[in-house]
Amino acid sequence: MISVNEALAALFAQVTPLPAEAVDLSRAAGRALAVDVVAAHDQPPFAASAMDGYALREADARPGAVLDLAGHVAAGHPGDAPVAPGTAVRILTGAPLPPGADRVIMQEDVTRDGGRITLNLVGPNSHVRARGCDFARGARLAAPRRLRPADVALIAAMNHARVRVARLPDVAILSTGDELVVPGSPLGPGQIVASNAFGLAAMLAAEGIRARILPIAADTMAAHHQGLALAGAADLIVTIGGASVGDHDLVAKAAGEAGFDLAFHKVAMRPGKPVMAGRRGGQLMLGLPGNPVSAMVCATVFMIPLVRALQGLPPGPAPRETHPLAAPLPPNGPREHYLRARLDPDGVRGFARQDSSLLTVLAEADVLIVQPPGHDGGAAGDPIEVIRLQGA
Ligand code: AMP
Ligand code: MG
């Protein structure tokens, strides 16, 4: 059985990044920047006042100086008359500094008497934003990068209305199992609700991806083949359940028959051992276990890093943070253990109940503790790595 890191490496090795497309800036947040953005101008494009006050020459900036007011400039209303020695111009925040002026005295530091001001206080700050102090023409926001709100603002400031980002992957989710019914159905004998597809779709939605939830496939080869066919040209097919080696676990067999080459099947982790991944041409499949928590944990560990890599973002595992243990854990066996846990002020605390069917416990959890194979459980205060759950 391969380790989680080996499985991730095998998964990333199958990825061909999706092509780029141009989107309006209003749709760019959360998308993966595909092409560097280059600033079209200096920012600010002119030396600008950082304050409401008076623009004047540095040589006139002496306490007690009396200066004649020779004009008025405001944001969007520049003046081109030079500021002569012994004069000042009324200036408002954001206005370009008139020619000749190289500093601003804020209005609070001035006494005004009609067309004249007396400088009371001359501080060290010129209150001038130099041309290009934010960025210079030609400055770059480098790809690849997942665009955060500040990045979107920066691209707009660089004077671009559209930006090139990776196309979002088309993801199809296929639940498998004779026992499954869609949420909202009356439950017949032995039936359970197919909850996982909705949890996974929600995880993808948080990544900006609207997944397609396919009809549930019964535990027959024909139904599995039909499900895989319904996925059409999806970039990624995520199957749920049927991943182990029971008589009713048909996903690996169906995927093989349908032409997928499996890169791995079974990973040394818990929950989630029977996870698998494969590729057919440009199409990837990720086979997740059926137990609800296993599916969500495997999606955190594999599916989200995979959809990011598909968008050309640097391939890497789910980010980890280190926190102290609030209490010791049970000793671990040979598989990496992803324990549902809460982040408290005194550290991270694993829940007592870790069964992989318990969605209530997952819903209470903030993080997954990553307990290495063979870890002795540690002691309170020992550092341990965790993965923050989406939205927590
Ligand atoms: P399987 O991997 O198909 O053996 O399923 C393992 C367990 O997860 C069984 O108890 C299934 O009933 C349950 N299960 C499978 N698929 C889903 C699903 N889509 N939603 C909720 N539970 C599921
Ligand atoms: Mg099943």
GROMACS .gro file of N, CA and C in nm, residues 320-323 348 368-372 383-387:
model
   45
  320ARG      N    1  -0.101   2.263   0.577
  320ARG     CA    2  -0.109   2.219   0.717
  320ARG      C    3  -0.066   2.332   0.809
  321GLU      N    4  -0.119   2.328   0.930
  321GLU     CA    5  -0.076   2.420   1.037
  321GLU      C    6  -0.028   2.332   1.152
  322THR      N    7   0.058   2.388   1.235
  322THR     CA    8   0.102   2.313   1.352
  322THR      C    9   0.040   2.376   1.477
  323HIS      N   10  -0.018   2.291   1.560
  323HIS     CA   11  -0.077   2.337   1.686
  323HIS      C   12  -0.036   2.241   1.796
  348VAL      N   13  -0.529   2.159   2.008
  348VAL     CA   14  -0.618   2.081   1.925
  348VAL      C   15  -0.655   1.952   1.998
  368LEU      N   16  -0.864   1.851   1.074
  368LEU     CA   17  -0.824   1.710   1.079
  368LEU      C   18  -0.682   1.706   1.133
  369ILE      N   19  -0.664   1.634   1.242
  369ILE     CA   20  -0.527   1.610   1.289
  369ILE      C   21  -0.464   1.508   1.194
  370VAL      N   22  -0.339   1.534   1.153
  370VAL     CA   23  -0.268   1.435   1.071
  370VAL      C   24  -0.172   1.361   1.164
  371GLN      N   25  -0.213   1.242   1.204
  371GLN     CA   26  -0.129   1.165   1.296
  371GLN      C   27  -0.044   1.067   1.215
  372PRO      N   28   0.088   1.084   1.222
  372PRO     CA   29   0.175   0.999   1.138
  372PRO      C   30   0.164   0.851   1.176
  383PRO      N   31   0.362   1.943   1.964
  383PRO     CA   32   0.312   1.997   1.837
  383PRO      C   33   0.259   1.885   1.747
  384ILE      N   34   0.152   1.917   1.675
  384ILE     CA   35   0.096   1.820   1.580
  384ILE      C   36   0.044   1.897   1.459
  385GLU      N   37   0.053   1.835   1.342
  385GLU     CA   38   0.004   1.902   1.221
  385GLU      C   39  -0.145   1.878   1.203
  386VAL      N   40  -0.212   1.982   1.154
  386VAL     CA   41  -0.355   1.971   1.126
  386VAL      C   42  -0.385   2.032   0.990
  387ILE      N   43  -0.495   1.987   0.932
  387ILE     CA   44  -0.550   2.048   0.809
  387ILE      C   45  -0.680   2.115   0.847
   0.00000   0.00000   0.00000
